[in-house]
PDB file of C-alpha atoms in Angstrom:
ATOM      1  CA  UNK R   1      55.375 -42.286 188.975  1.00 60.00           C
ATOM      2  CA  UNK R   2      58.695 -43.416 188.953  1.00 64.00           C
ATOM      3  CA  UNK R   3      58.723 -44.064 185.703  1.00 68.00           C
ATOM      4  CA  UNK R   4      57.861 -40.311 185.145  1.00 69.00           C
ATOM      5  CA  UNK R   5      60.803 -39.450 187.124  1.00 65.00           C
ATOM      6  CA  UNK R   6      63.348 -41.321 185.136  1.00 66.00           C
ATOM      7  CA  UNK R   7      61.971 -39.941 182.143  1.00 70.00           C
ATOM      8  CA  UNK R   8      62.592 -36.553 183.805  1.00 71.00           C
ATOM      9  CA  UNK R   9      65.567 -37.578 184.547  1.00 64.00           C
ATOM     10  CA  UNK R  10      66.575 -38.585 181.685  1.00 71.00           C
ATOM     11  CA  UNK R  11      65.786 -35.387 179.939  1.00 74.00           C
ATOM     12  CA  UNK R  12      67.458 -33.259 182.068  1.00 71.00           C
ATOM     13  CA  UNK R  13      70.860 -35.307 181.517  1.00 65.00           C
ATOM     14  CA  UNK R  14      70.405 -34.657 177.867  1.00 69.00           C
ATOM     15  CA  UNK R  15      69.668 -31.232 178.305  1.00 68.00           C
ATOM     16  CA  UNK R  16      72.861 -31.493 180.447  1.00 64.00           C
ATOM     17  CA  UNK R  17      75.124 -33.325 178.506  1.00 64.00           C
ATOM     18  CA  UNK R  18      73.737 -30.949 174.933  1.00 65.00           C
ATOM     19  CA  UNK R  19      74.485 -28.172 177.325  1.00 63.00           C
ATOM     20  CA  UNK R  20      78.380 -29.417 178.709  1.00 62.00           C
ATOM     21  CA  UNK R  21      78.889 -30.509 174.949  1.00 65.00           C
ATOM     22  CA  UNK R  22      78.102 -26.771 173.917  1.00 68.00           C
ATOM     23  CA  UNK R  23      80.313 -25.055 176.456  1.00 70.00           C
ATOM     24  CA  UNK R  24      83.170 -27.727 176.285  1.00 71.00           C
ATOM     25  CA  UNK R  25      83.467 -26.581 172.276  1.00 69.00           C
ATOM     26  CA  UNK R  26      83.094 -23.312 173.004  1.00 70.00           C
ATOM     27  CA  UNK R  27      85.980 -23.146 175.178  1.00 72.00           C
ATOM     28  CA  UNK R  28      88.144 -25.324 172.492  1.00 72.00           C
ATOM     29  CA  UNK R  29      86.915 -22.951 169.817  1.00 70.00           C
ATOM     30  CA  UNK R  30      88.326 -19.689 172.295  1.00 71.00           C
ATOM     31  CA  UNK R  31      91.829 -22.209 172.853  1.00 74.00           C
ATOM     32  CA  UNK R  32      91.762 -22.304 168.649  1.00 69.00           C
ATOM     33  CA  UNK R  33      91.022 -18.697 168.352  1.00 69.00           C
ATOM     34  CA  UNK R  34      93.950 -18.022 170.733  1.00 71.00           C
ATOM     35  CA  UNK R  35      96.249 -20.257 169.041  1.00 69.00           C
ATOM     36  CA  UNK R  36      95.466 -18.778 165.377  1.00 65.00           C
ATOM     37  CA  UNK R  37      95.640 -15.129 166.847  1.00 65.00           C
ATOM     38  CA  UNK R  38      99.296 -16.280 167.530  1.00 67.00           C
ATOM     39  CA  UNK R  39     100.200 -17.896 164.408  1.00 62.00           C
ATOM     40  CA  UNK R  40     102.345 -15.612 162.031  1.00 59.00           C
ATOM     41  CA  UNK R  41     101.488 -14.729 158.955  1.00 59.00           C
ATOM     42  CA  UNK R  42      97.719 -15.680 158.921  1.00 63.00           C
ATOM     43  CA  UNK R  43      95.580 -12.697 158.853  1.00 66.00           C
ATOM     44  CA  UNK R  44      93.205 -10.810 161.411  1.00 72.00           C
ATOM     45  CA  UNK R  45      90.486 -11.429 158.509  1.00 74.00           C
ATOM     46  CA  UNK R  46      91.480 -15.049 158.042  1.00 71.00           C
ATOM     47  CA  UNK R  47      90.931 -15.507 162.081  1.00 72.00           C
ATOM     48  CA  UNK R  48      87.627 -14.120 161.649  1.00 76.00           C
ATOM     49  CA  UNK R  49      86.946 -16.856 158.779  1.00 75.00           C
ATOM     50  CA  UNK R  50      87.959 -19.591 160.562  1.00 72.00           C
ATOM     51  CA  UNK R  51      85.826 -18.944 163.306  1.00 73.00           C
ATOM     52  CA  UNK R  52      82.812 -18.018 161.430  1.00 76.00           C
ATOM     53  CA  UNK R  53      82.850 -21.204 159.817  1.00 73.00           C
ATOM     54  CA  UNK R  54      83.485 -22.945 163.351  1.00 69.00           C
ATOM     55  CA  UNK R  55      80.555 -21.258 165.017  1.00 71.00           C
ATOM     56  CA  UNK R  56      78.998 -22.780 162.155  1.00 73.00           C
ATOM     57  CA  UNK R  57      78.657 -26.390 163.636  1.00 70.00           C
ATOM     58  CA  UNK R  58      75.343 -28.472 163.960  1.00 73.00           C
ATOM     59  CA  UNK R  59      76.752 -30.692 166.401  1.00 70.00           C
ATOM     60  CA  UNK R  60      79.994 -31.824 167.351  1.00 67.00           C
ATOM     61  CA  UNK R  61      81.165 -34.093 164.556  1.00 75.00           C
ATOM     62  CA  UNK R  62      80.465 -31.441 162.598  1.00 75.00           C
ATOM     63  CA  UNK R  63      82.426 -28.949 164.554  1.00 71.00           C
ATOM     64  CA  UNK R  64      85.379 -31.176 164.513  1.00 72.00           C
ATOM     65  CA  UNK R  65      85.304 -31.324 160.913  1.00 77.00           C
ATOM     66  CA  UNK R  66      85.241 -27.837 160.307  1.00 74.00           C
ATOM     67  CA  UNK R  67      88.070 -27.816 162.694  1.00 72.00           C
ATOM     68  CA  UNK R  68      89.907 -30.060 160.387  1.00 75.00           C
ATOM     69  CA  UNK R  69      88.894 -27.783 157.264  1.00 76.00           C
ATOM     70  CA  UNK R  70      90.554 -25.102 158.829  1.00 72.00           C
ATOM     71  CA  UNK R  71      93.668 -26.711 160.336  1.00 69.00           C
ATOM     72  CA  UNK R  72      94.271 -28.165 157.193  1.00 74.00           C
ATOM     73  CA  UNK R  73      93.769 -24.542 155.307  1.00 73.00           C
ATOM     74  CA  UNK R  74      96.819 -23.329 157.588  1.00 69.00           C
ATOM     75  CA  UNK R  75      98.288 -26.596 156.725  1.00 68.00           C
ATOM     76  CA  UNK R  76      98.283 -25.229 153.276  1.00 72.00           C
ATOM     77  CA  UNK R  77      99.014 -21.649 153.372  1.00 71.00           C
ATOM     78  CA  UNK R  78     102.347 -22.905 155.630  1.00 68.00           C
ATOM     79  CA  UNK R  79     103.133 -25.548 152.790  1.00 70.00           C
ATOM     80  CA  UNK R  80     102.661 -22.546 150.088  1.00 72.00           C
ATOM     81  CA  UNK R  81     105.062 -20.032 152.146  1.00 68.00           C
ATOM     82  CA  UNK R  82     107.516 -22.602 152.723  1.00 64.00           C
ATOM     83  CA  UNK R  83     107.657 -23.347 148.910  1.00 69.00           C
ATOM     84  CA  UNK R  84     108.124 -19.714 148.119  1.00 68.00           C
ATOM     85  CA  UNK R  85     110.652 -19.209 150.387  1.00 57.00           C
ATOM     86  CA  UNK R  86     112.665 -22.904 148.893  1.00 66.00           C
ATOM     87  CA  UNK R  87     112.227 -20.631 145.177  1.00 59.00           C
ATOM     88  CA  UNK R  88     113.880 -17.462 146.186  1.00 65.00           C
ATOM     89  CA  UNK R  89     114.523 -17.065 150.114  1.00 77.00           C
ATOM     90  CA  UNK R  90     117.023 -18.666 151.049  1.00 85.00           C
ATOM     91  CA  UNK R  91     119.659 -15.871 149.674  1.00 85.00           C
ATOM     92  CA  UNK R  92     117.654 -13.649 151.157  1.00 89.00           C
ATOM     93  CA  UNK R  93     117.431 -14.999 154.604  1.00 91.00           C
ATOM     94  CA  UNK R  94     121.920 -15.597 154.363  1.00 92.00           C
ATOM     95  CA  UNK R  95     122.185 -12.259 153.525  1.00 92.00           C
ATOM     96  CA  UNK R  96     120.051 -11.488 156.754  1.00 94.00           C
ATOM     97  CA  UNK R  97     122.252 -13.416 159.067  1.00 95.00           C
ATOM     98  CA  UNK R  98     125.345 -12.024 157.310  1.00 93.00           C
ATOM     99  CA  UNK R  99     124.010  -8.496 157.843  1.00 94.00           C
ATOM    100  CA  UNK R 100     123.087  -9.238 161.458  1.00 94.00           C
ATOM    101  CA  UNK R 101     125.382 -12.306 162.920  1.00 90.00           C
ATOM    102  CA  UNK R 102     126.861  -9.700 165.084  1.00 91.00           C
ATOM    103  CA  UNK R 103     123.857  -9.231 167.411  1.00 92.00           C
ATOM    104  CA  UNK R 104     124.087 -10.269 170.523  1.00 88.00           C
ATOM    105  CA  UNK R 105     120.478 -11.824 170.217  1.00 91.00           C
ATOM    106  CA  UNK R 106     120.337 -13.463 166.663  1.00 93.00           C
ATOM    107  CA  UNK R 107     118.853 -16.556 166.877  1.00 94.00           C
ATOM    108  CA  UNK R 108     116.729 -18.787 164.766  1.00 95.00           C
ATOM    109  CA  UNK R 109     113.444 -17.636 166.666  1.00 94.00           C
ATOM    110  CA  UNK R 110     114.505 -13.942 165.834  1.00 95.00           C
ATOM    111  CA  UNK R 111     115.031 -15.272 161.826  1.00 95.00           C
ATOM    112  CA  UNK R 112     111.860 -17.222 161.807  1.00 92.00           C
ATOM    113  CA  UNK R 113     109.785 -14.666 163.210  1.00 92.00           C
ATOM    114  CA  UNK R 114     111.395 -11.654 160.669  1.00 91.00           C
ATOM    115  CA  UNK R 115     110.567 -14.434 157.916  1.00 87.00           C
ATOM    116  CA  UNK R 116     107.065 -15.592 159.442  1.00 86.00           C
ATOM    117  CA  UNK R 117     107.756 -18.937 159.687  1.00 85.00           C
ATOM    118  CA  UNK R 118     107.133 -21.332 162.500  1.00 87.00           C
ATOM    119  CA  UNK R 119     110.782 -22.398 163.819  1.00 91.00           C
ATOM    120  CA  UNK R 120     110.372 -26.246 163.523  1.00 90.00           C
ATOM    121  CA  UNK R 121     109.382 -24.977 159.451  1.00 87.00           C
ATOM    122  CA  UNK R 122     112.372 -22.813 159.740  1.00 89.00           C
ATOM    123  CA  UNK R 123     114.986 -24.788 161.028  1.00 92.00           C
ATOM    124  CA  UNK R 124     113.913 -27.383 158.827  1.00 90.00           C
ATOM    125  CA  UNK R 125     113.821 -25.519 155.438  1.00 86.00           C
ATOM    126  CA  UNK R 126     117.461 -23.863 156.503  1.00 90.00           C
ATOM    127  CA  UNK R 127     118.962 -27.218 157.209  1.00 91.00           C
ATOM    128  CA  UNK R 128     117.706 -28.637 153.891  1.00 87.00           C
ATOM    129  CA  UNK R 129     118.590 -25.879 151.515  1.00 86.00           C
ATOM    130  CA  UNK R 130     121.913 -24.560 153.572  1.00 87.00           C
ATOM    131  CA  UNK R 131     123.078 -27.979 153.986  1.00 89.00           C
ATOM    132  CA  UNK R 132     123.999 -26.602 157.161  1.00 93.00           C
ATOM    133  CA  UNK R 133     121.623 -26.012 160.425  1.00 94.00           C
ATOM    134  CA  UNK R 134     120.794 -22.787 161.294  1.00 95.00           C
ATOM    135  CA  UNK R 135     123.292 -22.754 164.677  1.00 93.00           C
ATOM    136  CA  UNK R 136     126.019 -24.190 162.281  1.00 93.00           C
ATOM    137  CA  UNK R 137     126.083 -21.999 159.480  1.00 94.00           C
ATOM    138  CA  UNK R 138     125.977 -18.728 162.666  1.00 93.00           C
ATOM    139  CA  UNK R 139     128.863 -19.564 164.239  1.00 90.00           C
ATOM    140  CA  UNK R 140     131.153 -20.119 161.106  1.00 90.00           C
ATOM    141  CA  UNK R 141     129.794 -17.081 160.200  1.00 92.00           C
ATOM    142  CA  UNK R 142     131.007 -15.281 163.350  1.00 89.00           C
ATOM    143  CA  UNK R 143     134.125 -17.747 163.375  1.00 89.00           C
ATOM    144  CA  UNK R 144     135.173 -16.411 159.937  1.00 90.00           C
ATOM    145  CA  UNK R 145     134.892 -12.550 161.398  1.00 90.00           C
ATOM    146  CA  UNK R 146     136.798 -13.168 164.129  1.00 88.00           C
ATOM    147  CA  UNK R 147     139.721 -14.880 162.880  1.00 87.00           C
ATOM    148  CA  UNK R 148     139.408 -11.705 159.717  1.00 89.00           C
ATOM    149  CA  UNK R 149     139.284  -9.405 162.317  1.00 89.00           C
ATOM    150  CA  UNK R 150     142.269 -11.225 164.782  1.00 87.00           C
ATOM    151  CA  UNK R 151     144.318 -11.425 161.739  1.00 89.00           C
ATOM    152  CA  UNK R 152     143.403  -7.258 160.142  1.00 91.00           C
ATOM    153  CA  UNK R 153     142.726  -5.141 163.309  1.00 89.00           C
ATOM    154  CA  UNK R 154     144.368  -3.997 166.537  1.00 88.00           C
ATOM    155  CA  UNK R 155     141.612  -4.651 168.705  1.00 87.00           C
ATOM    156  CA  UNK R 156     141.482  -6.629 171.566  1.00 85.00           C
ATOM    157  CA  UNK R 157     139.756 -10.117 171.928  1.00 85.00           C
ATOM    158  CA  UNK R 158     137.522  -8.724 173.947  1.00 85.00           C
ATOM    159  CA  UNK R 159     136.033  -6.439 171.172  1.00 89.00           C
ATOM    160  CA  UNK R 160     136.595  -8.708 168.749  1.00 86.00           C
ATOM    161  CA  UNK R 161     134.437 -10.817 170.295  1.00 85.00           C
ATOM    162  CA  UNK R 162     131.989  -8.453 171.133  1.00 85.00           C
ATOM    163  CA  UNK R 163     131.560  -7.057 167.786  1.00 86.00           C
ATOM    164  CA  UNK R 164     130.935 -10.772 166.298  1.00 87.00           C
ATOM    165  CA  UNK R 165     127.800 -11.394 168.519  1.00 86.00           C
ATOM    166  CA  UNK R 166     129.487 -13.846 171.601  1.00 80.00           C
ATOM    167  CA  UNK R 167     128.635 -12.284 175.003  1.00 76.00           C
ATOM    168  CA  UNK R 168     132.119 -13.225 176.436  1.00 75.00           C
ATOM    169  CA  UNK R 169     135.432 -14.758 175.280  1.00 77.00           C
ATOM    170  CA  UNK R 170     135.623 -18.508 176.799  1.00 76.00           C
ATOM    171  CA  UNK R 171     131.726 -18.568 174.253  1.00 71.00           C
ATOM    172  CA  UNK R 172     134.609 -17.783 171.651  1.00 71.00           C
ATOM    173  CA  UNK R 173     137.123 -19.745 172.502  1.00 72.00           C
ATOM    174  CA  UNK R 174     135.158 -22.282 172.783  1.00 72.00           C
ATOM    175  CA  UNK R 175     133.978 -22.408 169.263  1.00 68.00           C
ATOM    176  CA  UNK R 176     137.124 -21.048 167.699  1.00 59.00           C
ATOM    177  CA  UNK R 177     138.686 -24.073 169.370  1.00 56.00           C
TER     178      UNK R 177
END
C-alpha cells in the first residue's frame, strides 16, 4: 500500500513538474514575444515566425534550441543592416544630424531609432566609421554654428544658442569653452 502511494506520488510530481515546465516556457516564450515585438526593424510577420517555430518544441531542450535558431536569425538580420549601413549610411545619417543638430531633442536614441538600429549597434558603427562618437561629432557640429552665427548675425547669445539645439547658455558655454 505504501508502495502504491509513492508510485502515486511519484506520478503526480511528474505530471507536476511536465506541467510547471510547460507554463514556465510559456511565460519565457510571451517575455520573447514581447521583446521581439519591440525590436526595430524585424517584422510583424517575422514575430509570427519566430513564434510558430517556438510553439514548435517537443520538450524543453528543444525549445531552447529553437530559441537559439531564432536569436541567432536576429543576430543575423542586425549583422546584415549594420553592413549596409557601413556601405552607404553613414553620409546619410551626417547629413541627418547636420539637417537636425538644432533640435532641442537630437540624440543618438532619436538617430538610432530614425535608422532602426539598436543604440549600442549605433553608437558603435558611428564611432567606428566617424572616427568620432556620436555626442562628439553633435556638439562640434553645434559648436561650429554658433561661433558662424556669433561671428555673421546680430542676435543675441541667447538665440544663438537656442537656434543650435542647447537649452540654455552656461550648456554653451560650457562646451564652447
Amino acid at each position: 500500500e505504501i508502495l502504491e502511494l509513492l508510485n502515486a506520488f511519484e506520478t503526480k510530481l511528474s505530471e507536476y513538474k511536465q506541467y510547471c515546465q510547460k507554463h514556465e516556457i510559456r511565460y519565457i516564450l510571451y517575455r520573447i514575444m514581447n521583446y521581439l515585438h519591440e525590436l526595430p526593424g524585424i517584422s510583424e510577420a517575422r514575430t509570427e515566425y519566430y513564434m510558430e517555430n517556438m510553439l514548435a518544441y517537443k520538450d524543453v531542450s528543444d525549445f531552447f534550441h529553437l530559441y537559439g535558431e531564432c536569436v541567432e536569425l536576429t543576430l543575423n538580420e542586425e549583422t546584415s543592416r549594420i553592413c549596409e549601413i557601413k556601405g552607404h549610411r553613414l553620409q546619410e545619417i551626417q547629413a541627418f544630424i547636420d539637417e537636425n543638430y538644432n533640435r532641442p531633442d537630437m540624440s543618438l536614441t532619436l538617430v538610432a531609432d530614425y535608422y532602426g538600429i539598436r543604440e549600442s549597434h549605433f553608437s558603435k558603427f558611428f564611432k567606428e566609421n566617424a572616427g568620432v562618437n556620436f555626442i562628439v561629432y553633435l556638439s562640434q557640429k553645434r559648436l561650429e554654428e554658433g561661433r558662424r552665427m556669433l561671428c555673421k548675425t546680430d542676435f543675441t547669445l541667447q538665440k544663438i544658442v537656442e537656434s543650435i539645439g542647447y537649452s540654455d547658455v552656461s550648456a554653451f558655454s560650457r562646451k564652447f569653452v
